[in-house]
CSV table of C-alpha atoms and ligand atoms in Angstrom, one decimal:
chain,number,residue,atom,x,y,z
A,1,MET,CA,-143.8,17.6,80.0
A,2,ILE,CA,-141.9,20.5,81.6
A,3,ASP,CA,-142.5,24.4,79.9
A,4,ARG,CA,-138.9,25.7,80.5
A,5,ASN,CA,-140.7,29.0,78.7
A,6,ARG,CA,-137.9,29.3,76.1
A,7,PRO,CA,-137.8,30.7,73.1
A,8,ALA,CA,-137.8,28.3,70.0
A,9,PHE,CA,-134.3,27.1,68.7
A,10,GLU,CA,-134.4,29.5,65.3
A,11,TYR,CA,-130.4,29.1,65.6
A,12,PHE,CA,-130.1,25.5,64.7
A,13,THR,CA,-130.6,25.2,61.1
A,14,HIS,CA,-129.1,21.4,60.4
A,15,SER,CA,-131.4,19.4,58.0
A,16,LEU,CA,-132.1,15.9,59.1
A,17,GLY,CA,-131.4,13.4,56.7
A,18,SER,CA,-135.0,11.4,54.9
A,19,SER,CA,-135.2,9.1,57.7
A,20,GLY,CA,-134.9,12.0,60.2
A,21,GLU,CA,-131.4,11.0,61.9
A,22,PRO,CA,-128.7,13.3,62.7
A,23,PRO,CA,-125.7,13.7,60.6
A,24,LEU,CA,-123.1,10.8,61.7
A,25,ALA,CA,-120.2,12.8,62.8
A,26,MET,CA,-119.1,16.4,63.9
A,27,LYS,CA,-116.2,18.5,63.7
A,28,ILE,CA,-115.4,20.8,67.0
A,29,ASP,CA,-113.0,23.2,66.3
A,30,ILE,CA,-112.1,24.4,70.1
A,31,VAL,CA,-110.5,28.2,70.2
A,32,THR,CA,-108.8,29.0,73.9
A,33,LEU,CA,-106.1,30.8,74.8
A,34,PHE,CA,-105.4,27.7,77.4
A,35,PRO,CA,-105.7,24.5,74.9
A,36,GLU,CA,-103.9,22.3,77.9
A,37,ILE,CA,-107.3,22.6,79.7
A,38,CYS,CA,-109.2,21.3,77.1
A,39,ARG,CA,-107.0,18.3,75.8
A,40,ALA,CA,-106.7,15.7,79.0
A,41,PRO,CA,-110.5,15.5,79.6
A,42,LEU,CA,-111.2,15.5,75.8
A,43,ASN,CA,-108.8,12.7,75.3
A,44,GLU,CA,-110.1,10.3,77.7
A,45,SER,CA,-112.9,7.1,77.6
A,46,ILE,CA,-115.5,7.8,76.0
A,47,MET,CA,-114.3,11.1,73.9
A,48,LYS,CA,-111.4,9.4,72.9
A,49,ARG,CA,-113.4,6.2,71.5
A,50,ALA,CA,-115.6,8.9,69.8
A,51,GLN,CA,-112.6,10.0,68.1
A,52,LYS,CA,-111.2,6.7,67.2
A,53,LYS,CA,-114.5,6.1,65.6
A,54,GLU,CA,-114.5,9.1,63.6
A,55,THR,CA,-117.9,10.4,64.8
A,56,VAL,CA,-115.8,12.8,65.9
A,57,ASP,CA,-113.6,15.0,64.7
A,58,LEU,CA,-112.0,17.3,67.4
A,59,TYR,CA,-109.4,20.2,66.6
A,60,ILE,CA,-108.2,22.3,70.0
A,61,HIS,CA,-106.6,25.7,68.7
A,62,ASN,CA,-104.1,28.2,70.4
A,63,LEU,CA,-106.2,31.9,69.7
A,64,ARG,CA,-103.0,33.2,69.9
A,65,ASP,CA,-101.8,31.9,66.9
A,66,TRP,CA,-104.0,34.6,65.4
A,67,THR,CA,-102.2,37.4,67.0
A,68,THR,CA,-100.4,39.4,64.5
A,69,ASP,CA,-98.5,41.9,66.8
A,70,LYS,CA,-94.9,40.4,68.0
A,71,HIS,CA,-96.1,39.9,71.8
A,72,HIS,CA,-99.1,38.2,70.8
A,73,VAL,CA,-101.7,40.4,72.7
A,74,ALA,CA,-105.3,38.8,72.9
A,75,ASP,CA,-106.5,41.1,75.3
A,76,ASP,CA,-107.0,44.9,76.0
A,77,ALA,CA,-108.0,47.7,78.5
A,78,PRO,CA,-112.4,47.8,78.7
A,79,PHE,CA,-113.4,51.2,76.8
A,80,GLY,CA,-115.4,53.8,79.4
A,81,GLY,CA,-112.9,52.3,82.1
A,82,GLY,CA,-113.6,49.3,84.3
A,83,GLN,CA,-111.9,46.1,86.2
A,84,GLY,CA,-109.8,43.8,84.0
A,85,MET,CA,-109.5,43.5,80.3
A,86,VAL,CA,-111.4,42.6,77.3
A,87,MET,CA,-110.4,40.0,74.3
A,88,LYS,CA,-109.7,41.6,71.9
A,89,PRO,CA,-111.8,41.0,68.2
A,90,GLU,CA,-109.1,40.8,65.5
A,91,PRO,CA,-107.5,37.3,66.7
A,92,ILE,CA,-111.3,35.7,67.1
A,93,PHE,CA,-112.8,37.0,64.0
A,94,ALA,CA,-109.8,35.8,61.9
A,95,ALA,CA,-109.7,32.2,63.4
A,96,VAL,CA,-112.6,31.7,63.3
A,97,GLU,CA,-113.2,33.1,59.5
A,98,GLU,CA,-110.8,30.5,58.6
A,99,LEU,CA,-111.6,27.5,60.6
A,100,ARG,CA,-116.0,27.5,59.5
A,101,ASN,CA,-117.6,26.9,56.7
A,102,GLN,CA,-121.5,27.8,55.6
A,103,THR,CA,-122.9,25.1,57.7
A,104,SER,CA,-120.9,25.8,61.3
A,105,LYS,CA,-122.6,27.0,64.7
A,106,VAL,CA,-120.1,29.8,66.0
A,107,VAL,CA,-120.5,28.6,69.6
A,108,LEU,CA,-119.3,31.5,72.5
A,109,MET,CA,-119.0,30.1,76.3
A,110,SER,CA,-119.5,32.9,78.8
A,111,PRO,CA,-121.7,33.4,81.8
A,112,ALA,CA,-123.6,35.9,80.0
A,113,GLY,CA,-125.1,33.7,77.9
A,114,ARG,CA,-128.2,31.4,77.6
A,115,ARG,CA,-128.1,28.3,80.0
A,116,PHE,CA,-127.0,25.4,78.8
A,117,ASP,CA,-129.1,22.1,79.4
A,118,GLN,CA,-129.6,18.7,78.3
A,119,GLN,CA,-132.4,19.9,75.5
A,120,MET,CA,-130.0,22.5,74.3
A,121,ALA,CA,-127.2,19.7,74.0
A,122,ALA,CA,-129.2,17.1,71.8
A,123,GLN,CA,-129.7,20.2,69.3
A,124,LEU,CA,-126.5,20.6,69.1
A,125,SER,CA,-125.7,16.9,69.0
A,126,GLY,CA,-127.3,17.0,65.4
A,127,GLU,CA,-124.9,19.6,64.1
A,128,SER,CA,-122.5,19.1,61.7
A,129,HIS,CA,-119.5,21.4,63.1
A,130,LEU,CA,-119.0,23.6,65.8
A,131,VAL,CA,-116.7,26.2,66.4
A,132,ILE,CA,-116.5,26.9,70.3
A,133,ILE,CA,-114.7,30.0,71.4
A,134,CYS,CA,-113.3,30.4,74.7
A,135,GLY,CA,-114.4,33.4,76.8
A,136,HIS,CA,-111.6,34.9,78.9
A,137,TYR,CA,-110.7,37.8,81.3
A,138,GLU,CA,-114.1,40.1,82.1
A,139,GLY,CA,-115.4,39.4,79.0
A,140,VAL,CA,-115.5,39.2,74.7
A,141,ASP,CA,-115.4,42.8,72.7
A,142,HIS,CA,-119.3,42.9,72.1
A,143,ARG,CA,-118.6,42.7,68.1
A,144,VAL,CA,-117.5,39.2,68.3
A,145,ILE,CA,-121.2,38.7,69.8
A,146,GLU,CA,-123.1,40.5,67.7
A,147,HIS,CA,-121.1,40.0,63.7
A,148,LEU,CA,-119.8,36.4,64.5
A,149,VAL,CA,-121.5,34.3,67.2
A,150,ASP,CA,-124.1,32.4,66.5
A,151,LEU,CA,-125.1,31.2,70.2
A,152,GLU,CA,-123.5,32.6,73.5
A,153,ILE,CA,-123.5,29.7,75.8
A,154,SER,CA,-123.2,29.2,79.4
A,155,ILE,CA,-123.1,26.1,81.6
A,156,GLY,CA,-124.7,27.8,84.9
A,157,ASP,CA,-124.9,30.2,86.8
A,158,TYR,CA,-121.5,30.8,88.5
A,159,VAL,CA,-118.1,32.5,87.3
A,160,LEU,CA,-115.3,30.5,85.7
A,161,THR,CA,-111.5,31.4,85.5
A,162,ASN,CA,-111.8,30.4,82.0
A,163,GLY,CA,-114.1,29.5,79.2
A,164,ALA,CA,-111.9,26.5,78.3
A,165,ILE,CA,-113.6,24.7,80.9
A,166,ALA,CA,-117.0,25.3,80.1
A,167,ALA,CA,-116.3,24.3,76.6
A,168,VAL,CA,-115.2,21.1,77.9
A,169,VAL,CA,-118.8,20.1,79.7
A,170,LEU,CA,-120.8,21.4,76.4
A,171,VAL,CA,-118.9,19.2,74.7
A,172,ASP,CA,-118.7,16.3,76.4
A,173,ALA,CA,-122.7,16.3,77.1
A,174,VAL,CA,-123.0,16.7,72.8
A,175,VAL,CA,-120.9,14.2,72.0
A,176,ARG,CA,-122.5,11.0,74.2
A,177,LEU,CA,-125.5,11.7,72.6
A,178,MET,CA,-124.0,11.1,69.1
A,179,PRO,CA,-124.8,7.9,67.6
A,180,GLY,CA,-122.5,5.1,68.3
A,181,VAL,CA,-121.0,7.0,71.2
A,182,LEU,CA,-122.9,5.2,74.4
A,183,GLY,CA,-124.1,2.0,74.3
A,184,HIS,CA,-127.6,1.1,75.2
A,185,GLU,CA,-127.2,2.9,78.7
A,186,GLN,CA,-127.9,6.1,77.1
A,187,SER,CA,-131.5,6.2,76.5
A,188,ALA,CA,-132.4,5.2,79.8
A,189,VAL,CA,-130.5,8.3,81.3
A,190,ASP,CA,-132.1,10.5,78.5
A,191,ASP,CA,-135.6,9.4,79.7
A,192,SER,CA,-135.6,10.4,83.1
A,193,PHE,CA,-134.0,13.9,81.7
A,194,SER,CA,-137.1,14.3,79.2
A,195,ARG,CA,-139.6,12.7,81.7
A,196,GLY,CA,-137.7,16.0,83.6
A,197,LEU,CA,-137.4,14.5,87.4
A,198,LEU,CA,-133.9,12.9,88.7
A,199,GLU,CA,-132.6,9.6,88.6
A,200,ALA,CA,-134.4,7.3,91.4
A,201,PRO,CA,-131.3,5.9,94.2
A,202,GLN,CA,-129.2,3.4,92.6
A,203,TYR,CA,-128.0,0.3,94.5
A,204,THR,CA,-125.3,-2.3,93.7
A,205,ARG,CA,-123.7,-5.6,96.0
A,206,PRO,CA,-123.4,-6.0,98.9
A,207,ALA,CA,-127.3,-6.1,99.8
A,208,GLU,CA,-126.3,-5.2,102.6
A,209,PHE,CA,-123.4,-2.8,104.0
A,210,ARG,CA,-122.4,-1.7,107.4
A,211,SER,CA,-126.3,-2.8,108.7
A,212,TRP,CA,-128.0,-0.7,105.6
A,213,LYS,CA,-129.5,-2.7,103.2
A,214,VAL,CA,-130.7,-2.0,99.7
A,215,PRO,CA,-134.7,-1.7,99.3
A,216,ASP,CA,-136.6,-4.9,99.2
A,217,VAL,CA,-138.6,-4.2,96.5
A,218,LEU,CA,-134.5,-3.8,94.3
A,219,LEU,CA,-134.4,-7.5,95.6
A,220,SER,CA,-138.2,-8.6,94.8
A,221,GLY,CA,-137.6,-9.1,90.7
A,222,ASN,CA,-141.1,-7.7,90.3
A,223,HIS,CA,-140.5,-5.0,87.8
A,224,ALA,CA,-143.9,-3.3,88.3
A,225,GLU,CA,-143.5,-2.7,91.8
A,226,ILE,CA,-139.9,-1.5,91.2
A,227,ALA,CA,-141.0,0.7,88.0
A,228,ALA,CA,-143.4,2.6,90.5
A,229,TRP,CA,-141.1,2.6,93.6
A,230,ARG,CA,-138.3,4.5,91.5
A,231,ASN,CA,-140.8,7.2,90.2
A,232,GLU,CA,-141.9,7.6,93.5
A,233,GLN,CA,-138.5,7.5,94.4
A,234,ALA,CA,-137.7,10.5,91.7
A,235,ARG,CA,-140.4,12.2,92.7
A,236,LYS,CA,-139.1,12.5,96.0
A,237,ARG,CA,-135.9,13.6,95.2
A,238,THR,CA,-137.0,16.0,92.4
A,239,LYS,CA,-139.0,17.6,95.1
A,240,GLN,CA,-136.2,17.9,97.7
A,241,ASN,CA,-133.4,18.7,95.4
A,242,ARG,CA,-135.1,20.5,92.9
A,243,PRO,CA,-138.6,22.0,93.2
A,244,ASP,CA,-137.8,24.0,90.3
A,245,LEU,CA,-138.3,20.8,88.0
A,246,LEU,CA,-141.6,20.2,89.6
A,247,ARG,CA,-144.8,22.4,88.1
B,301,LIG,C1,-115.7,33.7,81.3
B,301,LIG,C2,-116.0,36.6,80.4
B,301,LIG,C3,-116.2,33.9,79.8
B,301,LIG,O1,-117.3,31.7,83.4
B,301,LIG,C4,-117.6,31.5,82.4
B,301,LIG,C5,-118.4,30.0,82.0
B,301,LIG,C6,-119.8,29.8,83.0
B,301,LIG,N1,-120.5,29.4,82.5
B,301,LIG,N2,-120.2,29.1,81.0
B,301,LIG,C7,-119.3,29.9,80.7
B,301,LIG,O2,-116.8,31.2,81.3
B,301,LIG,C8,-115.5,32.2,81.3
B,301,LIG,C9,-115.7,34.6,82.2
B,301,LIG,C10,-115.9,35.9,81.9
B,301,LIG,C11,-116.2,35.1,79.6
């Protein structure tokens, strides 16, 4: 087990059922100035299946619908000066106050947030309602973060043009963990993450391609040897690509 040295998840207040299972369904509201960025990827394959099965009830909203001025302005210059524009608080408060209920978790996507990972995805998959605000421009008026948002989340240490792209990543990672969304292929994949190692290399037919052979052990049928080989390969790969994951 790897100590990632992070504080307890005091934000996650959902109660588990008597047998400890997460809620069977989740409502997700995404609030963005660019709803089209979210629509296509979240209506594809597995996300489509999750919505058909009513495991996920997904709504994508245009923040502009909550502006009240005639030009539908959602941003303004920063107080104190500086580059770019800041998202105004009023439409964001209006949207979230209309969409949320007592059990909602309000999430802001922002590069200044807490870093998203598989553990956070698992925690979020137990929530019953997520309201996801997509940051944009140079940032969001800080009163949104102080007085409206439960969790400020970053999907990684880089800056995107648009938080809607980050929201798609978060929703995909969370929804695939909900019961019944994936088949049995899921548990094994997540196992490797909980062991804190990268996946071992995978091969499929043909057993020889351009003279490159699949390792003999994988064709041997010896499951103990295969498991040992995969373990060793996972360690090698982790040391090479992600030494930070090894103590
Ligand atoms: C954004 C201010 C939001 O760049 C991101 C992002 C990166 N990781 N997670 C989110 O979102 C767009 C840019 C500037 C707020």
